PDB file of C-alpha atoms in Angstrom:
ATOM      1  CA  MET A  17     -69.581 -13.468 154.882  1.00 46.00           C
ATOM      2  CA  PHE A  18     -72.617 -14.852 153.035  1.00 42.00           C
ATOM      3  CA  ARG A  19     -71.049 -13.834 149.732  1.00 46.00           C
ATOM      4  CA  ALA A  20     -67.826 -15.692 150.536  1.00 40.00           C
ATOM      5  CA  ILE A  21     -69.691 -18.866 151.513  1.00 43.00           C
ATOM      6  CA  SER A  22     -71.827 -18.663 148.379  1.00 38.00           C
ATOM      7  CA  LEU A  23     -68.731 -18.230 146.231  1.00 40.00           C
ATOM      8  CA  VAL A  24     -67.039 -21.255 147.821  1.00 38.00           C
ATOM      9  CA  ALA A  25     -70.183 -23.382 147.368  1.00 40.00           C
ATOM     10  CA  LEU A  26     -70.498 -22.332 143.724  1.00 40.00           C
ATOM     11  CA  THR A  27     -66.823 -23.075 143.082  1.00 43.00           C
ATOM     12  CA  LEU A  28     -67.138 -26.562 144.579  1.00 43.00           C
ATOM     13  CA  MET A  29     -70.269 -27.242 142.555  1.00 48.00           C
ATOM     14  CA  LEU A  30     -68.641 -26.131 139.294  1.00 46.00           C
ATOM     15  CA  ALA A  31     -65.444 -28.035 140.028  1.00 46.00           C
ATOM     16  CA  GLY A  32     -67.405 -31.279 140.338  1.00 48.00           C
ATOM     17  CA  SER A  33     -69.105 -30.934 136.943  1.00 43.00           C
ATOM     18  CA  PRO A  34     -66.105 -31.969 134.782  1.00 44.00           C
ATOM     19  CA  VAL A  35     -65.412 -34.919 137.098  1.00 44.00           C
ATOM     20  CA  LEU A  36     -68.978 -36.166 136.695  1.00 44.00           C
ATOM     21  CA  ALA A  37     -68.766 -35.671 132.938  1.00 45.00           C
ATOM     22  CA  LYS A  38     -65.546 -37.696 132.804  1.00 44.00           C
ATOM     23  CA  GLN A  39     -67.034 -40.510 134.899  1.00 46.00           C
ATOM     24  CA  LYS A  40     -70.080 -40.697 132.641  1.00 46.00           C
ATOM     25  CA  ALA A  41     -67.908 -40.714 129.492  1.00 44.00           C
ATOM     26  CA  GLN A  42     -65.761 -43.573 130.829  1.00 48.00           C
ATOM     27  CA  GLU A  43     -68.758 -45.931 130.872  1.00 54.00           C
ATOM     28  CA  ASN A  44     -68.033 -49.302 129.273  1.00 57.00           C
ATOM     29  CA  VAL A  45     -70.835 -50.268 126.941  1.00 60.00           C
ATOM     30  CA  VAL A  46     -69.524 -53.567 125.600  1.00 61.00           C
ATOM     31  CA  ILE A  47     -68.729 -56.200 128.204  1.00 67.00           C
ATOM     32  CA  ALA A  48     -68.373 -59.716 126.815  1.00 61.00           C
ATOM     33  CA  ASP A  49     -68.620 -62.730 129.121  1.00 73.00           C
ATOM     34  CA  THR A  50     -70.399 -65.579 127.333  1.00 80.00           C
ATOM     35  CA  ALA A  51     -71.591 -65.967 123.750  1.00 83.00           C
ATOM     36  CA  GLU A  52     -75.285 -65.984 124.762  1.00 85.00           C
ATOM     37  CA  LYS A  53     -75.093 -62.829 126.883  1.00 85.00           C
ATOM     38  CA  PHE A  54     -73.031 -61.126 124.227  1.00 87.00           C
ATOM     39  CA  ALA A  55     -75.568 -61.896 121.478  1.00 88.00           C
ATOM     40  CA  VAL A  56     -78.270 -60.092 123.491  1.00 88.00           C
ATOM     41  CA  LEU A  57     -75.908 -57.175 124.080  1.00 89.00           C
ATOM     42  CA  VAL A  58     -75.039 -56.927 120.374  1.00 90.00           C
ATOM     43  CA  ASP A  59     -78.730 -56.723 119.451  1.00 91.00           C
ATOM     44  CA  LYS A  60     -79.242 -53.971 122.029  1.00 91.00           C
ATOM     45  CA  ILE A  61     -76.236 -51.954 120.817  1.00 89.00           C
ATOM     46  CA  ARG A  62     -77.231 -52.247 117.164  1.00 90.00           C
ATOM     47  CA  SER A  63     -80.781 -51.122 117.947  1.00 91.00           C
ATOM     48  CA  GLN A  64     -79.370 -48.099 119.815  1.00 89.00           C
ATOM     49  CA  MET A  65     -77.475 -47.050 116.674  1.00 87.00           C
ATOM     50  CA  ALA A  66     -80.801 -46.349 114.919  1.00 86.00           C
ATOM     51  CA  THR A  67     -82.129 -42.832 114.345  1.00 82.00           C
ATOM     52  CA  GLY A  68     -83.441 -41.250 117.534  1.00 82.00           C
ATOM     53  CA  GLN A  69     -81.559 -43.654 119.783  1.00 85.00           C
ATOM     54  CA  ARG A  70     -78.508 -43.231 122.012  1.00 85.00           C
ATOM     55  CA  TYR A  71     -75.813 -43.737 119.355  1.00 85.00           C
ATOM     56  CA  GLU A  72     -77.561 -42.120 116.383  1.00 83.00           C
ATOM     57  CA  PHE A  73     -74.717 -39.615 115.942  1.00 81.00           C
ATOM     58  CA  LEU A  74     -72.169 -42.253 114.927  1.00 86.00           C
ATOM     59  CA  SER A  75     -70.596 -41.454 111.582  1.00 87.00           C
ATOM     60  CA  ALA A  76     -70.817 -44.101 108.861  1.00 89.00           C
ATOM     61  CA  SER A  77     -67.154 -45.051 109.321  1.00 92.00           C
ATOM     62  CA  ASP A  78     -67.502 -45.310 113.129  1.00 89.00           C
ATOM     63  CA  ARG A  79     -70.687 -47.351 112.735  1.00 90.00           C
ATOM     64  CA  LYS A  80     -68.800 -49.709 110.408  1.00 94.00           C
ATOM     65  CA  LYS A  81     -65.888 -50.022 112.883  1.00 92.00           C
ATOM     66  CA  VAL A  82     -68.250 -50.801 115.775  1.00 92.00           C
ATOM     67  CA  ASN A  83     -70.103 -53.430 113.739  1.00 93.00           C
ATOM     68  CA  GLN A  84     -66.802 -55.027 112.682  1.00 95.00           C
ATOM     69  CA  SER A  85     -65.596 -55.118 116.303  1.00 92.00           C
ATOM     70  CA  LEU A  86     -68.886 -56.638 117.452  1.00 92.00           C
ATOM     71  CA  ASP A  87     -68.672 -59.272 114.697  1.00 94.00           C
ATOM     72  CA  ARG A  88     -65.071 -60.156 115.637  1.00 93.00           C
ATOM     73  CA  MET A  89     -65.999 -60.441 119.318  1.00 91.00           C
ATOM     74  CA  SER A  90     -68.979 -62.647 118.436  1.00 91.00           C
ATOM     75  CA  ALA A  91     -66.733 -64.919 116.372  1.00 92.00           C
ATOM     76  CA  LEU A  92     -64.197 -65.206 119.214  1.00 90.00           C
ATOM     77  CA  LEU A  93     -66.890 -65.995 121.784  1.00 90.00           C
ATOM     78  CA  ASP A  94     -68.706 -68.428 119.483  1.00 90.00           C
ATOM     79  CA  ALA A  95     -65.468 -70.334 118.898  1.00 91.00           C
ATOM     80  CA  SER A  96     -64.745 -70.850 122.596  1.00 88.00           C
ATOM     81  CA  GLY A  97     -68.120 -70.342 124.323  1.00 85.00           C
ATOM     82  CA  SER A  98     -66.873 -68.099 127.126  1.00 85.00           C
ATOM     83  CA  VAL A  99     -63.990 -65.860 128.109  1.00 86.00           C
ATOM     84  CA  GLU A 100     -62.642 -68.423 130.598  1.00 87.00           C
ATOM     85  CA  ALA A 101     -62.301 -71.048 127.857  1.00 88.00           C
ATOM     86  CA  MET A 102     -60.279 -68.737 125.571  1.00 86.00           C
ATOM     87  CA  THR A 103     -56.545 -68.798 125.066  1.00 86.00           C
ATOM     88  CA  LYS A 104     -54.594 -65.814 126.335  1.00 85.00           C
ATOM     89  CA  ASP A 105     -54.043 -64.584 122.785  1.00 86.00           C
ATOM     90  CA  ASN A 106     -57.761 -64.685 122.039  1.00 86.00           C
ATOM     91  CA  ARG A 107     -58.518 -62.928 125.337  1.00 85.00           C
ATOM     92  CA  ALA A 108     -56.149 -60.152 124.319  1.00 85.00           C
ATOM     93  CA  LEU A 109     -57.855 -59.888 120.917  1.00 87.00           C
ATOM     94  CA  LEU A 110     -61.262 -59.799 122.623  1.00 87.00           C
ATOM     95  CA  PHE A 111     -60.097 -57.120 125.054  1.00 86.00           C
ATOM     96  CA  ASN A 112     -58.723 -54.970 122.225  1.00 85.00           C
ATOM     97  CA  GLU A 113     -61.964 -55.241 120.259  1.00 87.00           C
ATOM     98  CA  GLN A 114     -63.971 -54.375 123.380  1.00 87.00           C
ATOM     99  CA  GLU A 115     -61.850 -51.296 124.023  1.00 83.00           C
ATOM    100  CA  LYS A 116     -62.152 -50.177 120.413  1.00 86.00           C
ATOM    101  CA  ALA A 117     -65.958 -50.494 120.456  1.00 87.00           C
ATOM    102  CA  ASN A 118     -66.294 -48.920 123.921  1.00 85.00           C
ATOM    103  CA  GLY A 119     -64.115 -45.990 122.915  1.00 81.00           C
ATOM    104  CA  ILE A 120     -66.142 -45.236 119.803  1.00 85.00           C
ATOM    105  CA  LEU A 121     -69.509 -45.696 121.519  1.00 85.00           C
ATOM    106  CA  ALA A 122     -68.599 -43.683 124.629  1.00 81.00           C
ATOM    107  CA  ARG A 123     -67.244 -40.864 122.474  1.00 79.00           C
ATOM    108  CA  ASN A 124     -70.469 -40.707 120.437  1.00 72.00           C
ATOM    109  CA  ALA A 125     -73.154 -41.342 123.056  1.00 71.00           C
ATOM    110  CA  ASP A 126     -75.805 -38.649 122.854  1.00 70.00           C
ATOM    111  CA  ASP A 127     -76.221 -38.518 126.635  1.00 70.00           C
ATOM    112  CA  ARG A 128     -72.579 -37.732 127.380  1.00 72.00           C
ATOM    113  CA  LEU A 129     -72.103 -34.416 129.106  1.00 76.00           C
ATOM    114  CA  ILE A 130     -69.996 -31.725 127.450  1.00 77.00           C
ATOM    115  CA  CYS A 131     -68.980 -28.794 129.643  1.00 81.00           C
ATOM    116  CA  THR A 132     -67.515 -25.531 128.372  1.00 83.00           C
ATOM    117  CA  ARG A 133     -66.415 -22.331 130.057  1.00 85.00           C
ATOM    118  CA  VAL A 134     -68.120 -19.371 128.391  1.00 84.00           C
ATOM    119  CA  ALA A 135     -68.346 -15.700 129.295  1.00 89.00           C
ATOM    120  CA  PRO A 136     -71.962 -14.558 128.833  1.00 89.00           C
ATOM    121  CA  THR A 137     -72.552 -11.494 126.667  1.00 91.00           C
ATOM    122  CA  GLY A 138     -71.656  -8.367 128.617  1.00 91.00           C
ATOM    123  CA  SER A 139     -69.617 -10.203 131.232  1.00 90.00           C
ATOM    124  CA  HIS A 140     -65.946 -10.941 131.689  1.00 89.00           C
ATOM    125  CA  ARG A 141     -66.605 -13.725 134.176  1.00 92.00           C
ATOM    126  CA  PRO A 142     -66.792 -17.147 132.492  1.00 88.00           C
ATOM    127  CA  VAL A 143     -69.328 -19.673 133.724  1.00 88.00           C
ATOM    128  CA  THR A 144     -69.460 -23.412 133.191  1.00 86.00           C
ATOM    129  CA  ASP A 145     -72.163 -24.460 130.745  1.00 85.00           C
ATOM    130  CA  CYS A 146     -72.924 -28.194 130.579  1.00 87.00           C
ATOM    131  CA  LYS A 147     -75.130 -29.743 127.903  1.00 87.00           C
ATOM    132  CA  THR A 148     -75.569 -33.240 126.590  1.00 83.00           C
ATOM    133  CA  TYR A 149     -74.302 -34.043 123.115  1.00 79.00           C
ATOM    134  CA  ARG A 150     -77.905 -34.423 121.929  1.00 80.00           C
ATOM    135  CA  GLU A 151     -78.797 -30.910 123.161  1.00 88.00           C
ATOM    136  CA  THR A 152     -75.714 -29.488 121.462  1.00 88.00           C
ATOM    137  CA  GLU A 153     -76.604 -31.182 118.165  1.00 86.00           C
ATOM    138  CA  GLU A 154     -80.222 -29.976 118.367  1.00 90.00           C
ATOM    139  CA  ILE A 155     -79.058 -26.394 118.985  1.00 93.00           C
ATOM    140  CA  ARG A 156     -76.633 -26.662 116.057  1.00 93.00           C
ATOM    141  CA  LYS A 157     -79.352 -28.091 113.797  1.00 92.00           C
ATOM    142  CA  ASN A 158     -81.879 -25.393 114.783  1.00 95.00           C
ATOM    143  CA  SER A 159     -79.282 -22.653 114.255  1.00 96.00           C
ATOM    144  CA  ARG A 160     -78.456 -24.018 110.801  1.00 94.00           C
ATOM    145  CA  THR A 161     -82.173 -24.130 109.902  1.00 94.00           C
ATOM    146  CA  GLN A 162     -82.709 -20.536 111.058  1.00 93.00           C
ATOM    147  CA  LEU A 163     -79.653 -19.349 109.135  1.00 92.00           C
ATOM    148  CA  ASN A 164     -80.865 -21.088 105.973  1.00 91.00           C
ATOM    149  CA  GLU A 165     -84.308 -19.497 106.337  1.00 89.00           C
ATOM    150  CA  MET A 166     -82.808 -16.045 106.892  1.00 88.00           C
ATOM    151  CA  THR A 167     -80.563 -16.277 103.839  1.00 86.00           C
ATOM    152  CA  ARG A 168     -83.405 -17.608 101.715  1.00 83.00           C
ATOM    153  CA  TYR A 169     -85.645 -14.656 102.635  1.00 76.00           C
ATOM    154  CA  ARG A 170     -82.838 -12.124 102.224  1.00 72.00           C
ATOM    155  CA  GLY A 171     -82.389 -13.221  98.612  1.00 62.00           C
ATOM    156  CA  ASN A 172     -86.098 -12.617  97.933  1.00 58.00           C
ATOM    157  CA  PRO A 173     -87.100  -9.376  99.728  1.00 55.00           C
ATOM    158  CA  GLY A 174     -90.797  -9.820  98.953  1.00 54.00           C
ATOM    159  CA  PRO A 175     -93.220  -7.657  96.959  1.00 57.00           C
ATOM    160  CA  GLN A 176     -91.963  -4.276  95.788  1.00 56.00           C
ATOM    161  CA  ASN A 177     -94.323  -1.270  96.132  1.00 54.00           C
TER     162      ASN A 177
END
Protein backbone atom coordinates (compact mmCIF):
# COMPACT_ATOMS: atom_id res chain seq x y z
CA MET A 1 0.00 0.00 0.00
CA PHE A 2 2.77 2.44 0.97
CA ARG A 3 4.65 1.54 -2.20
CA ALA A 4 1.61 2.29 -4.37
CA ILE A 5 1.03 5.67 -2.70
CA SER A 6 4.71 6.55 -3.05
CA LEU A 7 4.65 5.61 -6.72
CA VAL A 8 1.57 7.77 -7.36
CA ALA A 9 3.13 10.72 -5.51
CA LEU A 10 6.38 10.37 -7.46
CA THR A 11 4.49 10.16 -10.76
CA LEU A 12 2.53 13.33 -9.98
CA MET A 13 5.69 15.15 -8.96
CA LEU A 14 7.53 14.14 -12.15
CA ALA A 15 4.54 14.95 -14.34
CA GLY A 16 4.51 18.53 -13.04
CA SER A 17 8.17 19.19 -13.86
CA PRO A 18 7.74 19.67 -17.65
CA VAL A 19 4.72 21.92 -17.05
CA LEU A 20 6.75 24.15 -14.74
CA ALA A 21 9.61 24.20 -17.24
CA LYS A 22 7.24 25.25 -20.02
CA GLN A 23 5.70 28.01 -17.88
CA LYS A 24 9.14 29.38 -17.02
CA ALA A 25 10.24 29.28 -20.68
CA GLN A 26 7.13 31.19 -21.81
CA GLU A 27 8.17 34.25 -19.78
CA ASN A 28 7.96 37.49 -21.75
CA VAL A 29 11.09 39.54 -21.22
CA VAL A 30 10.37 42.51 -23.46
CA ILE A 31 7.16 44.39 -22.72
CA ALA A 32 6.97 47.84 -24.30
CA ASP A 33 4.49 50.42 -23.00
CA THR A 34 6.05 53.89 -23.12
CA ALA A 35 9.35 55.13 -24.54
CA GLU A 36 10.74 56.02 -21.09
CA LYS A 37 9.95 52.64 -19.51
CA PHE A 38 11.25 50.87 -22.56
CA ALA A 39 14.58 52.72 -22.47
CA VAL A 40 15.17 51.45 -18.92
CA LEU A 41 14.20 47.93 -20.00
CA VAL A 42 16.56 48.03 -22.99
CA ASP A 43 19.48 48.99 -20.74
CA LYS A 44 18.64 46.13 -18.38
CA ILE A 45 18.38 43.57 -21.20
CA ARG A 46 21.64 44.68 -22.80
CA SER A 47 23.46 44.48 -19.46
CA GLN A 48 22.10 40.93 -18.99
CA MET A 49 23.68 39.90 -22.31
CA ALA A 50 27.16 40.42 -20.81
CA THR A 51 29.40 37.54 -19.74
CA GLY A 52 28.22 35.91 -16.52
CA GLN A 53 24.71 37.33 -16.81
CA ARG A 54 21.36 35.74 -17.67
CA TYR A 55 21.65 35.88 -21.47
CA GLU A 56 25.39 35.29 -21.84
CA PHE A 57 24.79 32.19 -23.99
CA LEU A 58 23.29 34.15 -26.89
CA SER A 59 25.13 33.47 -30.13
CA ALA A 60 26.55 36.45 -32.00
CA SER A 61 23.78 36.27 -34.62
CA ASP A 62 21.02 36.03 -31.96
CA ARG A 63 22.59 38.91 -30.02
CA LYS A 64 22.55 40.98 -33.22
CA LYS A 65 18.89 40.09 -33.91
CA VAL A 66 17.86 41.04 -30.36
CA ASN A 67 19.71 44.36 -30.55
CA GLN A 68 18.11 45.13 -33.93
CA SER A 69 14.64 44.32 -32.56
CA LEU A 70 15.25 46.50 -29.50
CA ASP A 71 16.44 49.36 -31.73
CA ARG A 72 13.36 49.06 -33.98
CA MET A 73 11.04 49.02 -30.97
CA SER A 74 12.80 52.08 -29.52
CA ALA A 75 12.38 53.93 -32.82
CA LEU A 76 8.67 53.06 -32.97
CA LEU A 77 8.07 54.16 -29.38
CA ASP A 78 10.16 57.33 -29.75
CA ALA A 79 8.15 58.33 -32.82
CA SER A 80 4.78 58.05 -31.08
CA GLY A 81 5.60 58.24 -27.34
CA SER A 82 3.41 55.34 -26.24
CA VAL A 83 1.63 52.26 -27.55
CA GLU A 84 -1.79 53.94 -27.30
CA ALA A 85 -0.69 56.76 -29.61
CA MET A 86 0.53 54.36 -32.33
CA THR A 87 -1.29 53.46 -35.51
CA LYS A 88 -2.52 49.90 -35.83
CA ASP A 89 0.20 49.12 -38.36
CA ASN A 90 2.91 50.36 -36.02
CA ARG A 91 1.38 48.39 -33.13
CA ALA A 92 1.57 45.26 -35.25
CA LEU A 93 5.22 46.00 -36.09
CA LEU A 94 5.95 46.60 -32.40
CA PHE A 95 4.22 43.36 -31.42
CA ASN A 96 6.18 41.38 -34.01
CA GLU A 97 9.49 42.83 -32.82
CA GLN A 98 8.56 42.09 -29.20
CA GLU A 99 7.73 38.48 -30.04
CA LYS A 100 10.96 38.06 -31.98
CA ALA A 101 13.06 39.40 -29.09
CA ASN A 102 11.10 37.47 -26.44
CA GLY A 103 11.44 34.24 -28.39
CA ILE A 104 15.20 34.56 -28.74
CA LEU A 105 15.75 35.67 -25.13
CA ALA A 106 13.45 33.03 -23.61
CA ARG A 107 15.11 30.31 -25.68
CA ASN A 108 18.59 31.36 -24.50
CA ALA A 109 17.99 32.31 -20.86
CA ASP A 110 20.49 30.52 -18.65
CA ASP A 111 17.91 29.93 -15.91
CA ARG A 112 15.44 28.06 -18.11
CA LEU A 113 14.83 24.52 -16.98
CA ILE A 114 15.64 21.64 -19.32
CA CYS A 115 14.24 18.24 -18.35
CA THR A 116 15.30 14.93 -19.89
CA ARG A 117 14.32 11.34 -19.27
CA VAL A 118 17.44 9.26 -18.68
CA ALA A 119 17.96 5.70 -17.49
CA PRO A 120 20.77 5.68 -14.90
CA THR A 121 23.65 3.27 -15.46
CA GLY A 122 22.56 -0.24 -14.53
CA SER A 123 18.85 0.53 -14.64
CA HIS A 124 16.14 0.15 -17.23
CA ARG A 125 13.83 2.59 -15.48
CA PRO A 126 14.21 6.15 -16.82
CA VAL A 127 14.03 9.06 -14.40
CA THR A 128 13.42 12.72 -15.08
CA ASP A 129 16.54 14.84 -14.71
CA CYS A 130 16.02 18.62 -14.68
CA LYS A 131 18.88 21.11 -14.89
CA THR A 132 19.11 24.75 -15.80
CA TYR A 133 20.76 25.69 -19.08
CA ARG A 134 23.65 27.23 -17.13
CA GLU A 135 24.27 23.95 -15.25
CA THR A 136 24.17 22.01 -18.51
CA GLU A 137 26.68 24.37 -20.13
CA GLU A 138 29.00 24.20 -17.10
CA ILE A 139 28.90 20.38 -17.17
CA ARG A 140 29.62 20.41 -20.91
CA LYS A 141 32.50 22.87 -20.45
CA ASN A 142 34.02 20.86 -17.58
CA SER A 143 33.70 17.62 -19.56
CA ARG A 144 35.43 19.22 -22.55
CA THR A 145 38.25 20.49 -20.31
CA GLN A 146 38.75 17.05 -18.73
CA LEU A 147 38.76 15.37 -22.15
CA ASN A 148 41.35 17.84 -23.44
CA GLU A 149 43.55 17.23 -20.40
CA MET A 150 43.27 13.45 -20.78
CA THR A 151 44.19 13.52 -24.46
CA ARG A 152 47.07 15.89 -23.80
CA TYR A 153 48.55 13.57 -21.16
CA ARG A 154 47.96 10.46 -23.26
CA GLY A 155 50.11 11.92 -26.03
CA ASN A 156 52.97 12.48 -23.56
CA PRO A 157 53.15 9.41 -21.27
CA GLY A 158 55.77 10.97 -19.00
CA PRO A 159 59.33 9.89 -18.17
CA GLN A 160 60.47 6.52 -19.46
CA ASN A 161 62.47 4.26 -17.09
